[in-house]
Coordinates of C-alpha atoms in Angstrom, one line a residue:
M15 CA 143.1 99.4 110.9
S16 CA 139.5 99.1 109.9
K17 CA 138.2 96.6 107.5
S18 CA 135.5 98.0 105.3
A19 CA 132.5 96.3 103.7
S20 CA 133.2 93.1 105.7
G21 CA 131.0 93.5 108.7
T22 CA 134.0 92.4 110.9
S23 CA 134.9 95.9 112.3
A24 CA 133.9 99.6 112.0
P25 CA 132.4 100.7 108.8
L26 CA 134.5 103.1 106.6
A27 CA 133.1 106.2 104.9
L28 CA 134.5 108.5 102.2
I29 CA 133.7 112.2 102.6
V30 CA 134.3 114.4 99.5
D31 CA 134.0 118.2 100.0
D32 CA 136.3 121.1 99.2
E33 CA 135.2 123.0 102.4
S34 CA 137.3 121.9 105.4
D35 CA 134.7 122.8 107.9
I36 CA 132.0 120.7 106.2
R37 CA 134.4 117.8 106.1
E38 CA 135.2 118.2 109.7
L39 CA 131.5 118.4 110.7
L40 CA 130.7 115.2 108.7
E41 CA 133.7 113.4 110.2
I42 CA 132.7 114.3 113.7
T43 CA 129.1 113.2 113.1
L44 CA 130.0 109.9 111.5
S45 CA 132.7 109.1 114.1
R46 CA 130.1 109.5 116.8
M47 CA 128.2 106.8 115.0
G48 CA 131.2 104.5 115.2
I49 CA 132.2 105.0 111.5
K50 CA 135.8 105.6 110.5
C51 CA 136.3 108.2 107.7
C52 CA 138.6 109.2 104.9
A53 CA 138.3 112.7 103.4
A54 CA 139.0 114.1 100.0
A55 CA 138.9 117.7 98.8
D56 CA 138.3 117.1 95.1
L57 CA 137.4 114.4 92.6
A58 CA 141.0 113.4 91.9
E59 CA 141.7 112.6 95.6
A60 CA 138.3 110.8 95.8
R61 CA 139.2 108.6 92.9
Q62 CA 142.6 107.7 94.5
W63 CA 140.9 106.7 97.7
L64 CA 138.5 104.5 95.8
K65 CA 141.4 102.7 94.2
E66 CA 143.1 102.1 97.6
R67 CA 140.3 101.3 99.9
T68 CA 136.9 99.6 100.0
F69 CA 134.2 101.8 101.5
D70 CA 130.8 101.2 103.1
F71 CA 129.4 104.6 102.4
C72 CA 130.3 107.8 100.4
I73 CA 129.0 111.3 100.6
T74 CA 130.0 114.1 98.2
D75 CA 129.3 117.7 97.7
M76 CA 127.7 118.6 94.4
R77 CA 130.3 121.3 93.5
L78 CA 133.9 120.4 93.5
P79 CA 137.0 122.2 92.3
D80 CA 137.7 119.7 89.4
G81 CA 134.1 118.6 88.6
N82 CA 130.9 117.9 90.3
G83 CA 129.3 115.2 92.5
I84 CA 127.4 113.7 89.6
D85 CA 130.7 112.7 88.0
L86 CA 131.6 110.8 91.2
V87 CA 128.2 109.2 91.4
R88 CA 128.6 107.9 87.8
L89 CA 132.1 106.6 88.6
V90 CA 130.8 104.7 91.7
Q91 CA 127.9 103.3 89.7
S92 CA 130.2 101.9 87.0
E93 CA 133.0 100.6 89.2
H94 CA 131.6 100.2 92.7
S95 CA 127.9 99.5 92.2
R96 CA 127.4 98.2 95.7
L97 CA 128.7 101.4 97.3
P98 CA 125.8 103.7 98.4
I99 CA 126.7 107.3 97.6
A100 CA 124.8 110.4 98.8
V101 CA 125.1 113.9 97.4
I102 CA 125.0 117.2 99.3
T103 CA 123.0 119.8 97.3
A104 CA 122.4 123.5 97.7
H105 CA 119.2 124.3 99.6
G106 CA 116.2 124.4 97.3
N107 CA 118.1 123.0 94.3
A108 CA 115.6 120.4 93.4
Q109 CA 117.0 119.9 89.9
A110 CA 120.4 118.9 91.3
A111 CA 118.8 116.5 93.7
V112 CA 116.8 114.8 91.0
E113 CA 119.8 114.7 88.7
S114 CA 121.9 113.0 91.3
L115 CA 119.2 110.4 92.0
K116 CA 118.8 109.6 88.3
A117 CA 122.6 109.2 88.0
G118 CA 122.4 106.5 90.7
A119 CA 122.9 108.3 94.0
F120 CA 121.5 106.5 97.0
D121 CA 120.0 109.7 98.4
F122 CA 120.7 113.4 98.9
V123 CA 120.9 115.9 101.8
S124 CA 120.5 119.6 101.4
K125 CA 122.7 122.4 102.9
P126 CA 122.7 123.4 105.6
V127 CA 123.1 119.8 106.6
D128 CA 120.5 118.6 109.1
L129 CA 122.4 116.1 111.2
R130 CA 119.3 114.1 112.2
V131 CA 118.5 113.6 108.5
L132 CA 122.1 112.7 107.8
R133 CA 122.3 110.1 110.6
K134 CA 119.1 108.4 109.3
L135 CA 120.5 108.5 105.8
V136 CA 123.8 106.9 106.9
E137 CA 122.0 104.2 109.0
T138 CA 119.8 103.2 106.0
A139 CA 122.8 103.1 103.7
L140 CA 124.8 100.9 106.0
Q141 CA 121.8 98.5 106.4
M142 CA 121.7 98.3 102.6
G143 CA 125.3 97.3 102.5
E144 CA 124.8 94.6 105.1
A145 CA 121.7 93.3 103.2
A146 CA 123.7 93.1 100.0
A147 CA 126.5 91.2 101.7
S148 CA 124.3 88.7 103.3
E149 CA 121.8 88.2 100.5
P150 CA 123.6 88.4 97.2
E151 CA 120.8 86.7 95.2
V152 CA 117.6 88.5 94.8
K153 CA 114.5 86.2 94.4
D154 CA 111.6 87.1 92.1
G155 CA 109.3 87.3 95.1
G156 CA 106.2 86.5 93.1
L157 CA 106.8 88.4 89.9
L158 CA 106.4 85.4 87.6
G159 CA 107.1 85.2 83.9
A160 CA 109.9 84.3 81.5
H161 CA 109.1 87.1 79.0
E162 CA 112.0 89.5 78.3
S163 CA 109.9 92.4 79.7
V164 CA 109.4 90.6 83.0
V165 CA 113.0 89.6 83.3
K166 CA 114.1 93.2 82.7
L167 CA 111.6 94.4 85.3
R168 CA 113.0 92.0 87.9
Q169 CA 116.5 93.3 87.2
L170 CA 115.3 96.9 87.5
I171 CA 113.6 96.2 90.8
E172 CA 116.8 94.8 92.2
R173 CA 118.7 98.0 91.2
L174 CA 115.9 100.3 92.5
A175 CA 116.0 98.5 95.9
R176 CA 119.5 99.7 96.4
S177 CA 118.4 103.4 96.0
Q178 CA 116.2 105.8 97.9
A179 CA 115.1 107.6 94.8
P180 CA 111.3 108.2 94.4
V181 CA 109.9 105.7 91.9
H182 CA 106.8 106.1 89.8
I183 CA 105.1 103.0 88.4
H184 CA 103.0 103.4 85.3
G185 CA 100.9 100.7 83.8
E186 CA 97.4 99.6 82.9
S187 CA 95.0 98.5 85.6
G188 CA 95.7 94.9 86.8
T189 CA 99.4 94.8 85.7
G190 CA 100.8 94.4 89.2
K191 CA 101.9 97.9 90.1
E192 CA 101.5 97.4 93.8
L193 CA 103.4 94.0 93.6
V194 CA 106.3 95.9 92.0
A195 CA 106.3 98.5 94.7
R196 CA 106.2 95.7 97.4
L197 CA 109.2 93.9 95.8
I198 CA 111.2 97.1 95.7
H199 CA 110.5 97.6 99.4
D200 CA 111.1 93.9 100.4
Q201 CA 114.5 93.8 98.7
S202 CA 115.6 97.2 100.2
P203 CA 117.2 98.0 103.5
R204 CA 113.8 99.2 104.6
A205 CA 112.3 95.7 104.4
A206 CA 111.9 95.4 108.2
A207 CA 110.0 98.6 108.4
P208 CA 106.3 99.1 107.3
F209 CA 105.1 99.1 103.7
V210 CA 102.0 101.3 103.7
P211 CA 99.8 101.3 100.6
V212 CA 97.1 103.8 100.1
N213 CA 94.7 104.4 97.2
C214 CA 94.6 108.2 96.8
G215 CA 91.3 108.0 95.0
A216 CA 89.6 106.4 97.9
I217 CA 90.2 109.1 100.5
P218 CA 87.6 111.9 100.7
S219 CA 89.2 115.3 99.7
E220 CA 88.3 116.9 103.1
L221 CA 90.0 114.2 105.1
M222 CA 93.2 113.9 103.0
E223 CA 95.4 116.2 105.0
S224 CA 94.5 114.4 108.2
E225 CA 94.9 111.0 106.7
F226 CA 98.3 111.8 105.2
F227 CA 99.8 113.9 108.0
G228 CA 97.8 113.1 111.1
H229 CA 96.0 115.5 113.5
L230 CA 96.0 116.7 117.1
K231 CA 93.0 116.3 119.4
G232 CA 90.5 119.1 119.0
S233 CA 92.1 120.4 115.7
F234 CA 88.7 120.1 114.0
T235 CA 85.2 118.8 114.8
G236 CA 85.3 115.1 115.5
A237 CA 89.1 115.0 116.3
M238 CA 88.6 113.3 119.7
R239 CA 92.2 112.2 120.0
D240 CA 95.6 112.6 118.5
K241 CA 96.0 110.5 115.3
G242 CA 99.1 109.7 113.3
G243 CA 98.9 109.8 109.5
L244 CA 100.2 107.6 106.7
F245 CA 103.6 109.2 106.8
Q246 CA 104.0 108.4 110.4
A247 CA 102.7 104.9 109.9
A248 CA 105.4 104.4 107.2
E249 CA 108.3 105.8 109.2
G250 CA 111.5 104.1 108.2
G251 CA 109.7 102.2 105.5
T252 CA 107.9 102.8 102.2
L253 CA 104.7 104.8 101.5
F254 CA 103.0 103.6 98.3
L255 CA 100.6 106.1 96.8
D256 CA 98.5 104.3 94.3
E257 CA 96.5 106.3 91.8
I258 CA 98.5 109.5 92.7
A259 CA 96.9 111.2 89.7
D260 CA 93.6 111.4 91.7
L261 CA 95.1 113.7 94.3
P262 CA 93.4 117.1 94.3
L263 CA 95.6 120.1 93.6
H264 CA 95.5 121.5 97.2
M265 CA 96.9 118.1 98.4
Q266 CA 99.5 118.0 95.7
V267 CA 101.0 121.2 97.1
K268 CA 101.2 119.7 100.6
L269 CA 102.7 116.5 99.4
L270 CA 105.3 118.4 97.4
R271 CA 106.4 120.2 100.5
A272 CA 106.5 117.0 102.6
I273 CA 108.8 115.4 99.9
Q274 CA 111.1 118.4 99.6
E275 CA 111.5 119.1 103.3
R276 CA 111.2 115.5 104.5
A277 CA 108.9 116.9 107.2
I278 CA 105.2 117.0 107.8
R279 CA 102.9 119.2 109.9
P280 CA 99.9 117.3 111.5
V281 CA 96.6 119.3 111.4
G282 CA 96.5 121.6 114.4
A283 CA 100.3 121.3 115.2
E284 CA 102.6 124.3 115.3
A285 CA 105.9 122.4 114.6
E286 CA 106.9 120.1 111.7
I287 CA 107.9 116.5 112.3
H288 CA 110.8 115.0 110.4
V289 CA 110.0 111.8 108.6
N290 CA 112.1 109.1 107.0
V291 CA 110.0 107.6 104.3
R292 CA 110.7 106.3 100.8
L293 CA 107.9 107.3 98.3
I294 CA 106.7 105.1 95.6
S295 CA 103.7 106.2 93.5
A296 CA 101.7 104.6 90.7
T297 CA 98.9 105.4 88.3
H298 CA 97.3 104.0 85.1
K299 CA 96.8 107.6 83.9
N300 CA 99.2 109.6 81.8
L301 CA 100.8 112.1 84.1
V302 CA 102.4 114.1 81.3
D303 CA 98.9 114.7 79.8
L304 CA 97.6 115.7 83.2
V305 CA 100.5 118.2 83.7
A306 CA 99.7 119.7 80.3
R307 CA 96.1 120.1 81.3
G308 CA 97.0 121.7 84.6
A309 CA 95.4 118.8 86.6
F310 CA 98.8 117.7 88.0
R311 CA 101.5 120.0 89.3
Q312 CA 104.7 119.9 87.1
D313 CA 107.0 120.4 90.1
L314 CA 105.4 117.4 91.9
Y315 CA 105.6 115.3 88.7
Y316 CA 109.4 115.8 88.6
R317 CA 109.7 114.9 92.3
V318 CA 107.7 111.7 92.2
N319 CA 108.8 110.6 88.7
V320 CA 112.6 110.6 89.4
I321 CA 112.7 107.0 88.1
E322 CA 109.8 105.6 86.0
V323 CA 108.9 101.9 85.9
R324 CA 106.5 100.5 83.4
T325 CA 104.6 97.3 84.1
P326 CA 103.9 95.4 80.8
P327 CA 100.3 94.4 79.9
L328 CA 99.5 90.7 79.9
R329 CA 98.7 90.7 76.2
S330 CA 102.3 91.6 75.4
R331 CA 103.6 88.5 77.1
G332 CA 101.1 85.8 76.2
A333 CA 103.6 83.0 76.5
D334 CA 103.6 83.6 80.3
I335 CA 99.8 83.0 80.6
P336 CA 100.0 79.1 81.2
M337 CA 102.6 79.6 83.9
L338 CA 100.6 82.3 85.6
A339 CA 97.4 80.3 85.4
D340 CA 99.0 77.2 87.0
H341 CA 100.4 79.3 89.8
M342 CA 97.1 81.1 90.4
L343 CA 95.1 77.8 90.5
V344 CA 97.4 76.4 93.1
R345 CA 97.0 79.5 95.3
L346 CA 93.2 79.7 94.8
C347 CA 92.8 76.0 95.6
K348 CA 94.9 76.4 98.8
A349 CA 92.8 79.4 99.8
T350 CA 89.5 77.7 99.3
G351 CA 90.4 74.3 100.6
V352 CA 90.3 72.4 97.3
A353 CA 92.6 69.4 97.7
K354 CA 93.2 68.6 94.0
V355 CA 94.2 71.4 91.6
P356 CA 92.2 71.1 88.3
K357 CA 94.1 71.3 85.0
L358 CA 93.3 73.6 82.1
D359 CA 92.3 71.5 79.0
E360 CA 93.6 72.3 75.5
G361 CA 90.5 74.3 74.7
A362 CA 90.7 76.4 77.8
Q363 CA 94.4 77.1 77.1
R364 CA 93.7 78.1 73.5
L365 CA 91.0 80.4 74.7
L366 CA 93.2 82.1 77.3
L367 CA 96.0 82.6 74.7
S368 CA 93.5 84.1 72.2
Y369 CA 92.1 86.7 74.7
E370 CA 93.5 90.2 75.0
F371 CA 92.9 90.6 78.7
P372 CA 91.9 94.3 79.1
G373 CA 92.0 93.7 82.8
N374 CA 95.4 92.1 82.7
V375 CA 96.7 89.7 85.4
R376 CA 93.9 90.7 87.8
E377 CA 91.3 89.7 85.2
L378 CA 93.1 86.4 84.7
E379 CA 92.9 85.6 88.4
N380 CA 89.2 86.6 88.6
M381 CA 88.5 84.4 85.5
L382 CA 90.2 81.4 87.1
E383 CA 88.4 81.9 90.4
R384 CA 85.1 81.7 88.5
A385 CA 86.2 78.6 86.6
L386 CA 87.3 76.9 89.8
T387 CA 83.8 77.3 91.0
L388 CA 82.1 76.1 87.8
C389 CA 84.4 73.2 86.8
D390 CA 83.9 69.5 87.6
G391 CA 86.9 69.5 90.0
E392 CA 89.2 67.6 87.6
V393 CA 89.5 69.7 84.5
I394 CA 88.8 73.4 83.6
S395 CA 87.2 73.6 80.1
A396 CA 86.7 76.5 77.8
D397 CA 83.1 76.7 78.9
D398 CA 84.1 77.0 82.5
L399 CA 86.0 80.2 81.6
Q400 CA 82.7 81.8 80.6
L401 CA 84.0 83.8 77.7
R402 CA 82.1 84.4 74.5
N403 CA 82.6 86.3 71.2
I404 CA 86.2 87.2 71.7
A405 CA 88.6 88.2 69.0
P406 CA 91.9 86.3 68.7
V407 CA 95.1 88.1 69.6
S408 CA 96.7 89.7 66.6
D409 CA 100.2 88.8 65.5
A410 CA 101.2 92.3 66.4
H411 CA 100.1 91.8 70.0
A412 CA 101.8 88.4 70.2
A413 CA 105.0 90.0 68.9
V414 CA 105.1 92.9 71.4
S415 CA 108.0 92.6 73.8
D416 CA 108.7 96.2 74.7
P417 CA 106.7 97.3 77.7
H418 CA 107.3 100.9 76.6
A419 CA 105.6 100.3 73.3
A420 CA 102.2 101.9 72.6
T421 CA 99.3 99.8 73.6
P422 CA 96.9 99.1 70.7
A423 CA 93.3 100.0 71.2
P424 CA 91.1 97.1 72.3
S425 CA 88.7 95.7 69.8
A426 CA 84.9 96.0 70.0
A427 CA 84.8 92.3 71.0
V428 CA 87.1 93.0 73.9
N429 CA 85.0 96.0 75.0
T430 CA 82.0 93.6 75.0
A431 CA 84.0 91.0 76.9
S432 CA 84.9 93.6 79.6
G433 CA 81.3 93.5 80.8
L434 CA 81.3 89.7 81.2
D435 CA 82.3 89.9 84.8
D436 CA 78.9 91.4 85.9
R437 CA 76.9 88.9 83.7
V438 CA 78.8 85.9 85.0
E439 CA 78.5 87.1 88.5
E440 CA 74.7 87.3 88.1
L441 CA 74.7 83.8 86.6
E442 CA 76.6 82.5 89.6
R443 CA 74.3 84.3 92.0
Q444 CA 71.2 82.8 90.4
A445 CA 72.7 79.3 90.3
I446 CA 73.5 79.4 94.0
R447 CA 70.1 80.8 94.8
D448 CA 68.4 78.0 92.9
A449 CA 70.6 75.3 94.6
L450 CA 69.8 76.8 98.0
E451 CA 66.1 76.8 97.3
K452 CA 66.1 73.2 96.1
T453 CA 67.9 72.0 99.2
R454 CA 65.8 74.3 101.5
Y455 CA 69.0 76.3 102.3
N456 CA 71.0 73.3 103.4
K457 CA 74.5 74.6 102.4
T458 CA 76.1 71.2 102.5
K459 CA 73.6 69.7 100.1
A460 CA 73.6 72.9 97.9
A461 CA 77.4 72.7 97.6
A462 CA 77.2 69.0 96.5
L463 CA 74.5 69.9 94.0
L464 CA 76.8 72.7 92.5
G465 CA 79.8 70.5 92.6
L466 CA 81.5 72.7 95.2
T467 CA 83.1 72.0 98.6
F468 CA 81.2 73.5 101.5
R469 CA 84.0 76.0 102.0
Q470 CA 83.9 77.1 98.4
L471 CA 80.1 77.7 98.6
R472 CA 80.5 79.6 101.8
Y473 CA 83.1 81.8 100.2
K474 CA 80.9 82.4 97.1
V475 CA 77.8 83.2 99.3
K476 CA 79.7 85.8 101.2
K477 CA 81.3 87.3 98.1
L478 CA 78.0 87.6 96.2
N479 CA 76.2 89.0 99.3
L480 CA 73.7 86.1 99.4
E481 CA 73.7 85.7 103.2

């Protein structure tokens, strides 16, 4: 007798379908993978099995004599949340597939069932169960903060890691969208496979198809060898499409087909290649508005936005700023070889708490990196932050706790402050030039004159293109 969900013997699967030939096909396929099976012809029988046994995997047809597969998905989610359940949908029924994923299904497979796709799906589901059994506690993985919005975001990441549903991350620039995507991947059964991030706005339009799907030698001028694309690079893992709103319409069509068919066709190839990739996308733009304007395909929107995650702006969780600043200073000092981590004095802390951070967490990190260069090595003062003429955070901003809430428009002072990076960078560049000229380009002496370590100066010289 097999023990399920224990890892001590053969895994146990529950197959739910009213067609006996489909049940038999699934049982044969899974048994060849070393998986024992129980079968049910309807919801009632499936419920009874779930009461009697503990399963490692469940697969159900969408249409059943006494209900539908979504009902079973919801039951599993409420009473057996660690059980991965997949749904069999009719070919081309995208709405049913999306509905099943939103209800909590691990994944879906379309009829007629492609056995290669099914086997990959089952293998991934069983890996997820093993990961859940061996690592019951999920760590924050770098998503710092005690604010309610961040706590809820960490909880959501944990739930999404147990699914294969496409996720769309929406948030302002600098709020950590890629970090969220990486955490979903790292806590998922795909963690051992690649996480491949790509900025869709950084790829020239004419090269997009080749970059995404690969190409064969000689398929176009300059194709000197076969080349795999981003989908192949992410095989078994996660493909993160940052700024997906920047995809041109012709590429949106091809991406939609790749998602629907789970297959790609390299440029110049005659046959499609099946791929096993989880898709996570992100943008700071409003996709609903883009769909309304015809700039983003509605069918692709529904495919990539099965589950939406919102990253909260930094101004909505001001109490987290001191914690984030301390963490960043430790990391920056380690990266630049600074032995002693300077502290923020009261003036600097007040200034940070009164600033609205239009650039969010990324802007905070850049600000601290500058301050680390300008400070005396012991304490970071308000002057070291190089901020001027900023408006204090309003009570309304300080009270915001809902990441879904509308973001107030930045004040004129903030718009002025957003250009400070360029001005401060020019001041740094000039200060370093002056120090180098005074010391006849002796970097060791110039670093001492500026109050920097040699390593810090070398880093700044490279960053500011002064070599």
